[in-house]
Every structure is written in C-alpha cells, then in structure tokens.
Coordinates of C-alpha atoms in Angstrom, one line a residue:
M1 CA 0.0 0.0 0.0
E2 CA 1.1 3.6 -0.7
L3 CA 1.3 6.0 2.3
S4 CA -1.2 8.8 1.8
L5 CA 0.6 12.1 1.4
T6 CA -1.1 15.0 -0.2
D7 CA 0.4 16.7 -3.2
E8 CA 1.6 19.6 -1.0
Q9 CA 3.2 17.2 1.5
A10 CA 5.0 15.3 -1.3
M11 CA 6.3 18.6 -2.7
I12 CA 7.6 19.6 0.8
R13 CA 9.4 16.2 1.0
D14 CA 10.8 16.3 -2.5
A15 CA 11.9 20.0 -2.3
A16 CA 13.7 19.3 1.0
A17 CA 15.4 16.2 -0.5
D18 CA 16.7 18.3 -3.4
V19 CA 18.0 21.2 -1.3
L20 CA 19.8 18.9 1.1
A21 CA 21.3 16.7 -1.6
E22 CA 22.9 19.9 -3.0
R23 CA 23.7 21.8 0.3
S24 CA 24.4 18.9 2.7
A25 CA 26.4 16.5 0.7
S26 CA 29.2 14.4 2.2
A27 CA 31.8 17.1 1.6
D28 CA 29.7 19.7 3.4
V29 CA 29.1 17.5 6.4
R30 CA 32.8 16.7 6.7
R31 CA 33.7 20.4 6.3
A32 CA 31.3 21.3 9.2
L33 CA 32.8 18.5 11.3
E34 CA 36.4 19.6 10.7
H35 CA 36.1 23.4 10.7
S36 CA 33.0 24.5 12.7
A37 CA 32.4 21.9 15.4
G38 CA 29.5 20.2 13.7
R39 CA 27.5 23.3 12.8
D40 CA 27.0 24.4 9.2
D41 CA 26.0 28.1 9.7
A42 CA 25.6 28.8 6.0
L43 CA 23.1 25.8 5.6
W44 CA 21.3 26.9 8.7
A45 CA 20.9 30.5 7.4
T46 CA 19.5 29.0 4.2
L47 CA 17.0 26.6 5.8
A48 CA 15.9 28.8 8.7
G49 CA 15.9 32.2 7.0
E50 CA 15.7 32.0 3.2
L51 CA 13.5 28.9 2.9
G52 CA 11.5 29.4 6.1
W53 CA 11.7 25.8 7.4
N54 CA 11.5 26.9 11.0
A55 CA 8.1 28.5 10.3
L56 CA 6.6 25.4 8.7
A57 CA 4.7 24.0 11.8
L58 CA 4.5 27.2 13.9
P59 CA 1.2 29.0 14.5
E60 CA 0.2 31.6 12.0
A61 CA -0.1 34.1 14.8
A62 CA 3.6 33.8 15.4
G63 CA 4.5 34.2 11.7
G64 CA 4.4 30.5 11.0
V65 CA 2.7 28.5 8.2
G66 CA 0.5 26.6 10.6
L67 CA 1.1 23.1 9.1
G68 CA 1.3 20.0 11.3
A69 CA 3.5 17.3 12.7
L70 CA 3.4 15.3 9.5
E71 CA 5.0 18.1 7.5
Q72 CA 7.7 18.5 10.2
V73 CA 8.3 14.8 10.2
L74 CA 8.9 14.9 6.4
L75 CA 11.6 17.5 6.9
M76 CA 13.2 15.6 9.7
E77 CA 13.4 12.5 7.6
Q78 CA 15.3 14.4 4.9
L79 CA 17.6 16.1 7.4
G80 CA 18.4 12.7 8.8
R81 CA 19.1 11.3 5.4
R82 CA 21.9 13.8 5.0
V83 CA 23.0 14.0 8.7
A84 CA 22.6 17.8 8.2
C85 CA 24.7 19.8 10.6
V86 CA 22.0 22.3 11.6
P87 CA 20.1 22.8 14.9
Y88 CA 16.7 22.1 13.5
L89 CA 15.8 19.4 16.1
P90 CA 16.6 21.6 19.2
T91 CA 15.2 24.8 17.7
T92 CA 11.9 23.7 16.1
C93 CA 11.1 20.3 17.6
L94 CA 12.1 21.0 21.1
A95 CA 12.2 24.8 21.9
A96 CA 9.5 25.9 19.4
T97 CA 7.2 23.0 20.4
A98 CA 7.4 24.1 24.0
L99 CA 7.0 27.8 23.2
A100 CA 3.9 27.2 21.1
Q101 CA 2.1 25.8 24.2
C102 CA 2.9 28.9 26.4
D103 CA 0.6 31.9 26.6
A104 CA 3.2 34.3 27.9
P105 CA 4.0 37.3 25.7
A106 CA 7.7 36.5 25.8
A107 CA 6.9 33.0 24.3
H108 CA 5.2 34.6 21.3
A109 CA 8.0 37.0 20.8
W110 CA 10.6 34.2 20.8
L111 CA 8.4 32.1 18.5
A112 CA 8.3 35.0 16.0
K113 CA 12.1 35.2 16.0
I114 CA 12.4 31.5 15.4
A115 CA 9.8 31.6 12.6
E116 CA 11.8 34.3 10.7
G117 CA 15.1 32.4 11.3
A118 CA 16.5 35.1 13.5
C119 CA 17.7 32.8 16.3
S120 CA 18.4 29.2 17.2
A121 CA 17.1 27.7 20.5
T122 CA 17.2 24.6 22.6
L123 CA 15.5 23.1 25.6
A124 CA 17.5 21.7 28.5
L125 CA 15.4 18.5 28.6
P126 CA 16.9 15.3 29.9
L127 CA 17.6 13.1 26.9
D128 CA 15.9 10.1 28.4
M129 CA 12.6 11.8 28.8
P130 CA 9.8 10.8 28.8
F131 CA 10.8 7.3 29.8
A132 CA 13.0 7.8 32.8
A133 CA 11.6 10.3 35.2
Q134 CA 14.1 12.4 37.1
P135 CA 14.2 15.7 38.9
F136 CA 15.2 18.7 36.7
P137 CA 18.7 19.8 37.6
F138 CA 18.0 23.6 37.7
V139 CA 16.5 25.6 40.6
A140 CA 14.9 29.0 40.4
D141 CA 15.1 31.3 43.4
E142 CA 12.7 34.2 43.5
T143 CA 14.4 37.7 43.7
A144 CA 13.1 41.2 43.9
G145 CA 13.3 41.6 40.1
G146 CA 12.5 38.1 39.0
Y147 CA 14.4 34.8 39.4
A148 CA 17.9 33.6 39.9
L149 CA 18.6 30.3 38.0
S150 CA 21.3 27.8 39.0
G151 CA 22.2 24.2 38.2
V152 CA 23.9 21.9 35.8
A153 CA 22.6 20.0 32.8
D154 CA 25.1 17.5 31.5
F155 CA 23.7 16.9 28.0
V156 CA 22.0 19.8 26.1
I157 CA 21.7 19.6 22.4
D158 CA 23.3 22.6 20.8
G159 CA 23.7 24.1 24.3
A160 CA 26.9 25.9 23.4
R161 CA 25.6 27.7 20.3
A162 CA 21.9 28.4 20.9
D163 CA 20.8 32.0 21.2
L164 CA 17.9 31.0 23.5
L165 CA 18.0 28.5 26.3
L166 CA 14.7 27.2 27.7
I167 CA 15.3 26.1 31.2
P168 CA 12.9 23.9 33.2
A169 CA 13.6 24.6 36.8
R170 CA 12.2 23.7 40.2
I171 CA 10.9 26.9 41.8
A172 CA 12.3 27.2 45.3
N173 CA 9.8 27.2 48.2
E174 CA 7.1 25.8 46.0
A175 CA 6.7 22.1 46.5
R176 CA 6.7 20.1 43.3
S177 CA 6.4 23.2 41.2
V178 CA 8.4 23.4 38.0
G179 CA 8.6 26.5 35.8
L180 CA 9.8 27.0 32.2
F181 CA 12.1 30.0 31.8
A182 CA 13.5 31.7 28.7
V183 CA 17.1 32.7 29.0
D184 CA 18.5 35.1 26.3
V185 CA 22.1 34.0 26.2
A186 CA 23.4 37.3 25.0
A187 CA 21.6 39.3 27.6
V188 CA 22.7 37.6 30.8
S189 CA 25.9 36.5 32.6
G190 CA 26.6 33.4 34.6
I191 CA 26.2 30.8 31.8
V192 CA 29.1 28.4 31.1
A193 CA 28.4 26.0 28.2
T194 CA 31.1 23.5 27.5
P195 CA 31.0 21.5 24.2
L196 CA 31.4 17.8 24.8
D197 CA 33.4 15.3 22.8
T198 CA 30.8 12.8 21.7
L199 CA 30.5 9.9 19.3
D200 CA 28.3 11.8 16.9
G201 CA 30.0 15.0 16.0
T202 CA 27.2 16.1 13.6
R203 CA 25.0 16.9 16.6
P204 CA 26.9 19.1 19.1
I205 CA 26.0 18.5 22.8
A206 CA 27.1 20.7 25.6
R207 CA 27.3 20.7 29.4
V208 CA 25.4 23.8 30.5
V209 CA 26.1 25.4 33.9
L210 CA 23.9 28.3 35.2
D211 CA 25.4 30.2 38.2
D212 CA 23.0 32.7 39.6
V213 CA 21.7 33.7 36.2
R214 CA 19.3 36.6 36.8
V215 CA 16.2 36.9 34.6
T216 CA 13.1 39.0 34.9
R217 CA 9.6 37.8 35.8
D218 CA 8.7 37.9 32.1
A219 CA 11.1 35.1 31.5
L220 CA 8.8 32.7 33.3
L221 CA 6.9 31.2 30.3
A222 CA 4.9 28.5 32.1
G223 CA 4.2 27.8 35.8
R224 CA 1.6 25.3 36.8
D225 CA 1.2 24.0 33.3
A226 CA 5.0 23.6 32.7
A227 CA 5.0 19.9 33.5
S228 CA 2.4 19.2 30.7
V229 CA 4.2 21.5 28.3
L230 CA 7.5 19.5 28.9
D231 CA 5.7 16.2 28.7
R232 CA 4.1 16.9 25.3
T233 CA 7.4 18.4 24.0
A234 CA 9.3 15.3 25.1
W235 CA 6.8 13.0 23.3
F236 CA 7.1 15.1 20.1
A237 CA 10.9 14.9 20.3
V238 CA 10.5 11.1 20.3
L239 CA 8.5 11.3 17.1
A240 CA 10.8 13.8 15.4
L241 CA 13.9 11.8 16.2
A242 CA 12.3 8.7 14.9
A243 CA 11.7 10.4 11.6
E244 CA 15.3 11.5 11.4
Q245 CA 16.4 8.0 12.1
L246 CA 14.2 6.7 9.3
G247 CA 15.9 9.1 6.9
G248 CA 19.3 7.9 8.0
A249 CA 18.4 4.3 7.6
Q250 CA 17.1 5.0 4.1
Q251 CA 20.4 6.6 3.1
C252 CA 22.4 3.7 4.5
L253 CA 20.4 1.4 2.1
D254 CA 20.9 3.8 -0.8
L255 CA 24.7 4.1 -0.2
T256 CA 24.9 0.3 0.0
L257 CA 23.0 -0.3 -3.2
D258 CA 25.1 2.2 -5.0
Y259 CA 28.4 0.7 -3.7
T260 CA 27.4 -2.9 -4.3
G261 CA 26.2 -2.1 -7.8
Q262 CA 29.7 -0.8 -8.7
R263 CA 31.9 -3.1 -6.7
V264 CA 33.0 -6.0 -8.9
Q265 CA 34.3 -9.4 -7.8
F266 CA 34.7 -12.6 -9.8
G267 CA 33.6 -10.7 -12.9
R268 CA 30.2 -9.5 -11.5
A269 CA 28.9 -6.7 -9.4
I270 CA 28.5 -8.0 -5.9
A271 CA 24.9 -6.7 -5.9
S272 CA 24.1 -9.7 -8.0
F273 CA 25.1 -12.2 -5.3
Q274 CA 22.1 -13.7 -3.5
A275 CA 23.5 -13.2 0.0
V276 CA 24.0 -9.5 -0.7
K277 CA 20.4 -9.3 -2.1
H278 CA 19.0 -10.9 1.0
R279 CA 20.8 -8.5 3.3
C280 CA 19.7 -5.5 1.4
A281 CA 16.1 -6.8 1.3
Q282 CA 16.2 -7.1 5.1
M283 CA 17.3 -3.5 5.3
M284 CA 14.4 -2.5 3.1
V285 CA 11.8 -4.5 5.2
L286 CA 12.9 -2.7 8.4
I287 CA 12.9 0.7 6.7
E288 CA 9.4 0.3 5.3
S289 CA 8.1 -1.0 8.6
A290 CA 9.6 2.0 10.4
R291 CA 8.2 4.4 7.7
S292 CA 4.7 3.1 8.2
A293 CA 5.0 3.5 12.0
V294 CA 6.5 7.0 11.9
L295 CA 4.1 8.4 9.3
G296 CA 1.2 6.7 11.0
A297 CA 2.2 8.2 14.3
A298 CA 2.5 11.6 12.7
H299 CA -1.0 11.3 11.3
A300 CA -2.2 10.3 14.8
W301 CA -0.4 13.3 16.3
D302 CA -2.2 15.7 14.0
A303 CA -5.5 14.0 14.6
D304 CA -5.1 13.9 18.4
G305 CA -5.2 17.7 19.0
G306 CA -5.1 17.4 22.8
A307 CA -2.9 19.4 25.2
T308 CA -1.8 16.1 26.6
P309 CA -1.0 13.2 24.2
S310 CA -3.5 10.3 24.7
A311 CA -2.4 6.9 25.7
A312 CA -3.1 5.5 22.2
L313 CA -1.0 8.3 20.7
R314 CA 1.9 7.7 23.1
A315 CA 1.8 4.0 22.2
D316 CA 2.0 4.8 18.5
V317 CA 4.9 7.2 19.0
A318 CA 6.8 4.8 21.2
A319 CA 6.3 2.0 18.7
A320 CA 7.5 4.2 15.9
K321 CA 10.7 5.2 17.8
A322 CA 11.4 1.5 18.6
A323 CA 11.0 0.6 15.0
A324 CA 13.3 3.5 13.9
N325 CA 15.9 2.6 16.5
D326 CA 16.2 -1.0 15.2
A327 CA 16.0 -0.1 11.5
Y328 CA 18.7 2.6 11.8
A329 CA 21.1 0.4 13.9
F330 CA 20.7 -2.5 11.6
C331 CA 21.0 -0.6 8.3
A332 CA 24.1 1.4 9.5
Q333 CA 25.8 -1.9 10.6
E334 CA 24.9 -3.6 7.3
A335 CA 26.1 -0.6 5.3
I336 CA 29.5 -1.0 6.9
Q337 CA 29.6 -4.7 6.4
L338 CA 28.5 -4.6 2.8
H339 CA 31.1 -1.9 2.0
G340 CA 33.7 -4.5 2.9
G341 CA 37.1 -3.5 4.0
V342 CA 36.5 0.2 3.4
G343 CA 33.2 0.4 5.2
F344 CA 34.5 1.6 8.5
T345 CA 37.0 4.1 7.2
W346 CA 36.7 7.9 7.4
E347 CA 36.8 8.3 3.6
Y348 CA 33.4 6.5 3.3
D349 CA 30.1 7.7 4.7
P350 CA 28.7 4.7 6.5
Q351 CA 30.7 5.5 9.6
L352 CA 28.9 8.9 9.8
Y353 CA 25.5 7.1 9.9
F354 CA 26.7 4.4 12.3
K355 CA 27.7 7.1 14.8
R356 CA 24.4 9.0 14.4
A357 CA 22.5 5.7 14.7
Q358 CA 24.2 4.8 18.0
A359 CA 23.7 8.3 19.4
S360 CA 20.1 8.8 18.4
G361 CA 19.2 5.3 19.6
A362 CA 20.2 6.3 23.1
Q363 CA 18.2 9.6 23.1
F364 CA 14.5 10.1 23.9
G365 CA 13.9 6.4 24.2
T366 CA 16.1 3.4 23.9
T367 CA 14.5 0.3 22.5
P368 CA 14.3 -1.5 25.9
Q369 CA 12.8 1.7 27.5
L370 CA 10.2 2.0 24.7
L371 CA 9.2 -1.7 24.7
E372 CA 9.0 -1.7 28.5
W373 CA 6.7 1.4 28.4
I374 CA 4.5 -0.1 25.7
A375 CA 4.2 -3.4 27.5
G376 CA 3.6 -1.9 31.0
H377 CA 0.9 0.5 29.8
A378 CA -0.8 -2.0 27.6
I379 CA -1.0 -4.6 30.3
G380 CA -2.7 -2.1 32.5
D381 CA -5.1 -1.2 29.7
V382 CA -5.9 -4.8 29.0
A383 CA -6.3 -5.7 32.6
T384 CA -8.9 -3.0 32.9
N385 CA -11.0 -5.0 30.5
G386 CA -10.6 -8.2 32.6
R387 CA -7.7 -9.8 30.8
D388 CA -4.2 -10.4 32.0
D389 CA -2.4 -12.1 29.2
P390 CA 0.9 -10.2 28.5
T391 CA 1.0 -11.4 24.9
A392 CA -2.4 -10.1 24.2
A393 CA -1.5 -6.9 26.1
F394 CA 1.5 -6.3 23.9
A395 CA -0.5 -7.0 20.7
H396 CA -3.2 -4.6 22.0
A397 CA -0.6 -1.8 22.5
T398 CA 1.1 -2.2 19.1
R399 CA -1.8 -2.8 16.9
P400 CA -2.4 0.1 14.4
S401 CA -4.6 2.9 15.8
A402 CA -7.3 4.3 13.5
A403 CA -5.1 7.2 12.5
R404 CA -2.2 4.9 11.7
A405 CA -4.5 2.6 9.7
G406 CA -5.7 5.7 7.7
A407 CA -2.1 6.5 6.8
L408 CA -1.7 3.2 5.1
Q409 CA -4.7 3.6 2.8

C-alpha cells in the first residue's frame, strides 16, 4: 500500500530532499565537522531564514505557516538522510514546540524570532525523557526583580551555540512546582556552556552550567502547566527523532545499493550475489516498517489535538521510535559490512551514519525503554478489560490505531 501524502506534502518532502542533496552532501558535512564543530552556519541560514523551514509548523499568529506534525516529520526525515549539521531538532522540535504551548507574551516574541530564522534555540530537557523520570537539575530562586537560576545540565543539544535557552527549573519554596524559563544567552551573565566530545560530531551537545543567572519575571513562560508542556514536548521529540532515524536508515540502504552495484568481484557486481540481495532486502523491510510506523504516528499526532497526548498516541509514537531505532542500527551496521574493508574508514560515509544511529538510539527512548513502556501501559489497559495475558496486552498496544491505519490507505 502507498502511504497517503497530499500533493503539498509530497512537494515539501521532494523539495527538502533536493535542497539537502545539494547543500548537505558528504563534503559539506565533513567540512562542518572539521572546521565548525559540527554546525553548518551557511546551511542553517538558508534553511531557517531564506527557505523558512522553521516556520513550517509554527502557529500563523507567530509568523508560521501553521502546518502539522506530518510536514515537520517529512523535513526531519530528509535532514536525517543527509546528517545535516543544523540545529533544527533543538530549535523547532524542542524549543518551538514548548514555546507554542505557552501563553506568555515572551513566548510569542521568541516564536516569531524562530519563525523568521533570527535565532536558534534549545530546551535543556533530559535526553531520556519521557521514559526515565528524574528531577530537573535547575533551581529558580525568586528575587526582587525576577528569578535567579542555578544548576547543571550535562547533555544539552546545541547548548553551546543556541541564542535562546529554555530552562525547566524547580521553583524554590514551591513544593513540586516546575517553571519553564526563557534565557536570552546574549543578555545575561553566569552561563558556562562546554562543548562535549561525543560519538556523533554532527549533533553538538554541551554541558550547561547556570550560576546565579538573573532573569526578569517575564522570563517565566509557564508555571503550573509547565509539566504538561514539557511532557508533550518530550513526546514530540520522540516522534521527530524517529523520523530523522528513518531518513538515516534509508540513506544507508541507498549508499549500500550504489556501492554494491559498482563493486566487482569474480567478474560480476556484488549486488548480483544472492547473499547481498537478502541482506539489502532485510534492510528495506525494516525501513518500510519504520516508515509506516513513523508516518502513521505523525498522522495520529495531528488528529489527536489534545494538550496532553492520549495513551493511544503515546503507544503509536513509542512503537515508531522503537522501529526506527532498530532499523537505523541494523542498516548502519549492514552498510559498513557490505562496504567490505573500506566500510569503517573515514573516507566512506557509513561511519557517519553508524555514529548517528548509535547516538540517536540512546536519546528520547532506547528500544528497551520503549518496549517496557508499551508493555507496561498496555498490560494495565488490557487488565482494565478483565484480561491479564501479557502477549495479548503487547499486541493490543502495538496494533495500528485508527489514525495509523488511515495513513496506510
């Protein structure tokens, strides 16, 4: 069956593929790694400013186009296919998703800047949310003029280069209260952001330390509803990262097909060998399964519309990320193996995708975390109906929702 994309959605996908094939080719990625710490500023200026990618899914009131999760997922897939060295994930999928849920005037002002490509942003969200609950590492102390923020976050995506830091912090003297604060990096002092040496150099991560960083009261974007804002943002990050992984897996297959079609042994291209065909076919099966899950979850996200994702939607998103984790890890590994003795070398691209696959598989839901969440919540759902068979429970959680089924028609 063919996944149902509208003509407009197909145009978005194809245009993104064309732009990134030209502007984020292997040489461009390697140049960003070697000379600008994994950030391609020229490409970011093109995508965020000239082409308006940041505005795609933002509200029209903030200068956005007002499209949905599916369109954003299509962009993420193409960005992942080219391991593009731009802060699209932290700016639009994390920070902008959180800002769009806040009613504070400052949130609308920052959204407008993001929409026009005038700034990059990130959210200091633990990378194992929403599957491993833990206290937020920042504390906000009330002052005469606003708040003083202190704390340490060890792993913040693009934390060393972002213009705007969104900081979830426990508000002192208010039991179990978490606020979401906007920190304009250029306007305050007391921030130390240290880039980390990580496996995947195409996605910079930093250790961010706030030492008595003073912000005004307007910087508090969400108070009582901050927890729900962060929860919904974390779940969208799961979906967006799954889409990026899907694109990376697809490129691993494409690179492998191209190489095996040219590599000759015993007088024939190795792509003609049955064993190679079988391994490429297994890559394709995992990719198509992940694509159905990811696009189906994106359809479900747009259809859900609630401030808090429903249990069925969360199950769809978790299943999509688990499928994408496995597809990307397998395809990156097979790409290296089927490139033979050169597959792991710096000169060939599979190593770039292998590193991204390993890193993204550990962020916003490892496969064990995702499957444990699905099984645990499904068992509770099935038990409510008087059944306690774990096998039936797992099947119940992973069966296609109505929205996902619609995506396959």
